[in-house]
């Protein structure tokens, strides 16, 4: 049985758009990847070429899409609960994926007492804005860890 036939309607509609742009990712997708996932949801994880432990992941669950990057927990949700319709949610999620892959969107992780305490995505031209942390590490899909600094 192929992947798409096992997906719920929402996940199938998004999968059609995602895998049209990134067809090789479909073979990496897992259906219902976590114990409490909605029936027919999916998750795909792609390791960064520069730092395999820094993975981009895209998943569906509960009528929303989640895009995440890195091992510190940064992720963003796209779906109707944000006020966007399905078409805009799909478009915005795909734009976030494109930006991460291109390196124009990066993730910053703030550490306090040696533990990742906050993370954010930011435009490469702007730089991160993390306050009240001891150290900031910045990650890019194509470059891996690009900068670490004490604050």
PDB file of C-alpha atoms in Angstrom:
ATOM      1  CA  UNK A   1       0.000   0.000   0.000  1.00  0.00           C
ATOM      2  CA  UNK A   2       1.451   3.356  -0.969  1.00  0.00           C
ATOM      3  CA  UNK A   3       1.922   6.182   1.520  1.00  0.00           C
ATOM      4  CA  UNK A   4      -0.734   8.551   0.202  1.00  0.00           C
ATOM      5  CA  UNK A   5      -3.503   5.958   0.344  1.00  0.00           C
ATOM      6  CA  UNK A   6      -2.852   5.637   4.099  1.00  0.00           C
ATOM      7  CA  UNK A   7      -3.127   9.387   4.781  1.00  0.00           C
ATOM      8  CA  UNK A   8      -6.179  11.265   5.993  1.00  0.00           C
ATOM      9  CA  UNK A   9      -7.672  13.809   3.571  1.00  0.00           C
ATOM     10  CA  UNK A  10      -5.842  16.857   5.009  1.00  0.00           C
ATOM     11  CA  UNK A  11      -2.479  15.095   5.105  1.00  0.00           C
ATOM     12  CA  UNK A  12      -2.972  13.741   1.578  1.00  0.00           C
ATOM     13  CA  UNK A  13      -3.691  17.224   0.203  1.00  0.00           C
ATOM     14  CA  UNK A  14      -0.557  18.635   1.814  1.00  0.00           C
ATOM     15  CA  UNK A  15       1.546  15.603   0.847  1.00  0.00           C
ATOM     16  CA  UNK A  16       0.594  16.125  -2.789  1.00  0.00           C
ATOM     17  CA  UNK A  17       2.022  19.654  -2.672  1.00  0.00           C
ATOM     18  CA  UNK A  18       5.092  18.824  -0.562  1.00  0.00           C
ATOM     19  CA  UNK A  19       6.120  15.770  -2.552  1.00  0.00           C
ATOM     20  CA  UNK A  20       5.498  17.544  -5.881  1.00  0.00           C
ATOM     21  CA  UNK A  21       8.327  19.898  -4.891  1.00  0.00           C
ATOM     22  CA  UNK A  22      10.488  17.333  -3.034  1.00  0.00           C
ATOM     23  CA  UNK A  23       9.621  13.945  -4.566  1.00  0.00           C
ATOM     24  CA  UNK A  24      12.513  12.026  -2.958  1.00  0.00           C
ATOM     25  CA  UNK A  25      11.135  12.859   0.490  1.00  0.00           C
ATOM     26  CA  UNK A  26       8.066  10.697   0.038  1.00  0.00           C
ATOM     27  CA  UNK A  27      10.074   7.516   0.576  1.00  0.00           C
ATOM     28  CA  UNK A  28      11.279   8.928   3.917  1.00  0.00           C
ATOM     29  CA  UNK A  29       7.791   9.698   5.218  1.00  0.00           C
ATOM     30  CA  UNK A  30       6.332   7.727   8.114  1.00  0.00           C
ATOM     31  CA  UNK A  31       2.604   7.465   8.787  1.00  0.00           C
ATOM     32  CA  UNK A  32       1.472   8.132  12.369  1.00  0.00           C
ATOM     33  CA  UNK A  33       5.017   8.628  13.605  1.00  0.00           C
ATOM     34  CA  UNK A  34       4.140   9.232  17.267  1.00  0.00           C
ATOM     35  CA  UNK A  35       1.761   7.434  19.648  1.00  0.00           C
ATOM     36  CA  UNK A  36      -0.973  10.073  19.874  1.00  0.00           C
ATOM     37  CA  UNK A  37      -0.901  11.144  16.203  1.00  0.00           C
ATOM     38  CA  UNK A  38      -4.144  11.417  14.307  1.00  0.00           C
ATOM     39  CA  UNK A  39      -4.840   8.466  12.069  1.00  0.00           C
ATOM     40  CA  UNK A  40      -3.406   9.180   8.641  1.00  0.00           C
ATOM     41  CA  UNK A  41      -0.949  11.911   9.673  1.00  0.00           C
ATOM     42  CA  UNK A  42       2.653  11.802   8.464  1.00  0.00           C
ATOM     43  CA  UNK A  43       6.178  12.895   9.355  1.00  0.00           C
ATOM     44  CA  UNK A  44       9.224  13.242   7.140  1.00  0.00           C
ATOM     45  CA  UNK A  45      12.716  14.014   8.489  1.00  0.00           C
ATOM     46  CA  UNK A  46      15.635  15.085   6.327  1.00  0.00           C
ATOM     47  CA  UNK A  47      19.166  15.419   7.731  1.00  0.00           C
ATOM     48  CA  UNK A  48      21.110  18.559   6.870  1.00  0.00           C
ATOM     49  CA  UNK A  49      23.975  17.870   4.464  1.00  0.00           C
ATOM     50  CA  UNK A  50      26.263  19.979   6.683  1.00  0.00           C
ATOM     51  CA  UNK A  51      25.224  18.561  10.060  1.00  0.00           C
ATOM     52  CA  UNK A  52      23.143  15.346   9.940  1.00  0.00           C
ATOM     53  CA  UNK A  53      22.043  15.792  13.569  1.00  0.00           C
ATOM     54  CA  UNK A  54      20.319  19.023  12.486  1.00  0.00           C
ATOM     55  CA  UNK A  55      17.213  17.667  10.814  1.00  0.00           C
ATOM     56  CA  UNK A  56      14.457  19.440   8.960  1.00  0.00           C
ATOM     57  CA  UNK A  57      11.140  17.816   9.706  1.00  0.00           C
ATOM     58  CA  UNK A  58       7.691  18.339   8.293  1.00  0.00           C
ATOM     59  CA  UNK A  59       4.594  16.684   9.644  1.00  0.00           C
ATOM     60  CA  UNK A  60       0.829  16.814   9.745  1.00  0.00           C
ATOM     61  CA  UNK A  61      -1.431  16.171  12.708  1.00  0.00           C
ATOM     62  CA  UNK A  62      -4.715  17.564  13.954  1.00  0.00           C
ATOM     63  CA  UNK A  63      -5.431  19.539  10.800  1.00  0.00           C
ATOM     64  CA  UNK A  64      -2.172  21.440  10.927  1.00  0.00           C
ATOM     65  CA  UNK A  65       1.331  21.293   9.503  1.00  0.00           C
ATOM     66  CA  UNK A  66       4.406  21.569  11.667  1.00  0.00           C
ATOM     67  CA  UNK A  67       7.829  22.491  10.291  1.00  0.00           C
ATOM     68  CA  UNK A  68      10.855  22.085  12.551  1.00  0.00           C
ATOM     69  CA  UNK A  69      14.610  22.334  12.247  1.00  0.00           C
ATOM     70  CA  UNK A  70      17.466  21.407  14.528  1.00  0.00           C
ATOM     71  CA  UNK A  71      17.799  19.346  17.647  1.00  0.00           C
ATOM     72  CA  UNK A  72      16.778  22.062  20.134  1.00  0.00           C
ATOM     73  CA  UNK A  73      13.070  21.913  19.450  1.00  0.00           C
ATOM     74  CA  UNK A  74      12.358  24.881  17.179  1.00  0.00           C
ATOM     75  CA  UNK A  75       9.163  24.353  15.199  1.00  0.00           C
ATOM     76  CA  UNK A  76       6.316  26.367  13.747  1.00  0.00           C
ATOM     77  CA  UNK A  77       2.661  25.463  13.210  1.00  0.00           C
ATOM     78  CA  UNK A  78       0.590  26.246  10.130  1.00  0.00           C
ATOM     79  CA  UNK A  79      -3.135  25.612  10.038  1.00  0.00           C
ATOM     80  CA  UNK A  80      -6.657  26.913  10.398  1.00  0.00           C
ATOM     81  CA  UNK A  81      -6.216  27.713  14.105  1.00  0.00           C
ATOM     82  CA  UNK A  82      -3.814  30.519  13.049  1.00  0.00           C
ATOM     83  CA  UNK A  83      -6.664  32.141  11.120  1.00  0.00           C
ATOM     84  CA  UNK A  84      -5.315  31.119   7.714  1.00  0.00           C
ATOM     85  CA  UNK A  85      -7.253  29.030   5.275  1.00  0.00           C
ATOM     86  CA  UNK A  86      -5.831  25.753   4.043  1.00  0.00           C
ATOM     87  CA  UNK A  87      -4.310  27.156   0.851  1.00  0.00           C
ATOM     88  CA  UNK A  88      -2.424  29.874   2.754  1.00  0.00           C
ATOM     89  CA  UNK A  89      -1.321  27.429   5.442  1.00  0.00           C
ATOM     90  CA  UNK A  90       0.091  25.058   2.828  1.00  0.00           C
ATOM     91  CA  UNK A  91       1.809  27.933   0.985  1.00  0.00           C
ATOM     92  CA  UNK A  92       3.339  29.365   4.180  1.00  0.00           C
ATOM     93  CA  UNK A  93       4.600  25.966   5.333  1.00  0.00           C
ATOM     94  CA  UNK A  94       6.220  25.325   1.952  1.00  0.00           C
ATOM     95  CA  UNK A  95       7.783  28.817   1.990  1.00  0.00           C
ATOM     96  CA  UNK A  96       9.273  28.107   5.424  1.00  0.00           C
ATOM     97  CA  UNK A  97      10.724  24.834   4.145  1.00  0.00           C
ATOM     98  CA  UNK A  98      12.182  26.578   1.072  1.00  0.00           C
ATOM     99  CA  UNK A  99      13.728  29.306   3.226  1.00  0.00           C
ATOM    100  CA  UNK A 100      15.360  26.810   5.568  1.00  0.00           C
ATOM    101  CA  UNK A 101      16.756  24.753   2.686  1.00  0.00           C
ATOM    102  CA  UNK A 102      18.103  27.897   1.003  1.00  0.00           C
ATOM    103  CA  UNK A 103      19.704  29.147   4.218  1.00  0.00           C
ATOM    104  CA  UNK A 104      17.731  32.394   4.169  1.00  0.00           C
ATOM    105  CA  UNK A 105      15.836  31.195   7.257  1.00  0.00           C
ATOM    106  CA  UNK A 106      17.998  30.039  10.151  1.00  0.00           C
ATOM    107  CA  UNK A 107      17.443  28.826  13.674  1.00  0.00           C
ATOM    108  CA  UNK A 108      18.993  30.373  16.770  1.00  0.00           C
ATOM    109  CA  UNK A 109      19.123  28.501  20.058  1.00  0.00           C
ATOM    110  CA  UNK A 110      19.598  30.299  23.361  1.00  0.00           C
ATOM    111  CA  UNK A 111      21.224  28.458  26.271  1.00  0.00           C
ATOM    112  CA  UNK A 112      20.859  29.163  29.968  1.00  0.00           C
ATOM    113  CA  UNK A 113      22.797  27.162  32.552  1.00  0.00           C
ATOM    114  CA  UNK A 114      24.061  24.953  29.719  1.00  0.00           C
ATOM    115  CA  UNK A 115      20.583  23.924  28.573  1.00  0.00           C
ATOM    116  CA  UNK A 116      18.723  25.017  25.443  1.00  0.00           C
ATOM    117  CA  UNK A 117      15.987  27.247  26.815  1.00  0.00           C
ATOM    118  CA  UNK A 118      14.613  29.066  23.771  1.00  0.00           C
ATOM    119  CA  UNK A 119      14.816  28.828  20.001  1.00  0.00           C
ATOM    120  CA  UNK A 120      13.600  30.941  17.125  1.00  0.00           C
ATOM    121  CA  UNK A 121      13.683  31.092  13.363  1.00  0.00           C
ATOM    122  CA  UNK A 122      14.972  34.295  11.816  1.00  0.00           C
ATOM    123  CA  UNK A 123      15.826  35.827   8.465  1.00  0.00           C
ATOM    124  CA  UNK A 124      19.522  35.519   7.713  1.00  0.00           C
ATOM    125  CA  UNK A 125      19.674  39.234   6.824  1.00  0.00           C
ATOM    126  CA  UNK A 126      18.299  40.278  10.217  1.00  0.00           C
ATOM    127  CA  UNK A 127      19.986  38.011  12.749  1.00  0.00           C
ATOM    128  CA  UNK A 128      18.405  36.503  15.864  1.00  0.00           C
ATOM    129  CA  UNK A 129      16.882  38.395  18.769  1.00  0.00           C
ATOM    130  CA  UNK A 130      17.305  36.345  21.917  1.00  0.00           C
ATOM    131  CA  UNK A 131      17.535  38.044  25.283  1.00  0.00           C
ATOM    132  CA  UNK A 132      18.312  36.767  28.769  1.00  0.00           C
ATOM    133  CA  UNK A 133      20.413  33.807  27.636  1.00  0.00           C
ATOM    134  CA  UNK A 134      24.054  32.999  28.312  1.00  0.00           C
ATOM    135  CA  UNK A 135      24.937  31.699  24.866  1.00  0.00           C
ATOM    136  CA  UNK A 136      23.415  31.725  21.384  1.00  0.00           C
ATOM    137  CA  UNK A 137      24.108  29.143  18.682  1.00  0.00           C
ATOM    138  CA  UNK A 138      22.935  29.680  15.126  1.00  0.00           C
ATOM    139  CA  UNK A 139      22.235  26.960  12.574  1.00  0.00           C
ATOM    140  CA  UNK A 140      21.730  26.958   8.843  1.00  0.00           C
ATOM    141  CA  UNK A 141      20.591  24.001   6.742  1.00  0.00           C
ATOM    142  CA  UNK A 142      23.339  24.329   4.133  1.00  0.00           C
ATOM    143  CA  UNK A 143      26.119  25.373   6.528  1.00  0.00           C
ATOM    144  CA  UNK A 144      25.366  23.619   9.836  1.00  0.00           C
ATOM    145  CA  UNK A 145      26.429  25.508  12.944  1.00  0.00           C
ATOM    146  CA  UNK A 146      27.372  28.935  11.725  1.00  0.00           C
ATOM    147  CA  UNK A 147      27.987  30.869  14.894  1.00  0.00           C
ATOM    148  CA  UNK A 148      28.093  30.556  18.638  1.00  0.00           C
ATOM    149  CA  UNK A 149      28.527  33.509  20.919  1.00  0.00           C
ATOM    150  CA  UNK A 150      28.243  34.386  24.580  1.00  0.00           C
ATOM    151  CA  UNK A 151      25.755  37.137  25.314  1.00  0.00           C
TER     152      UNK A 151
END
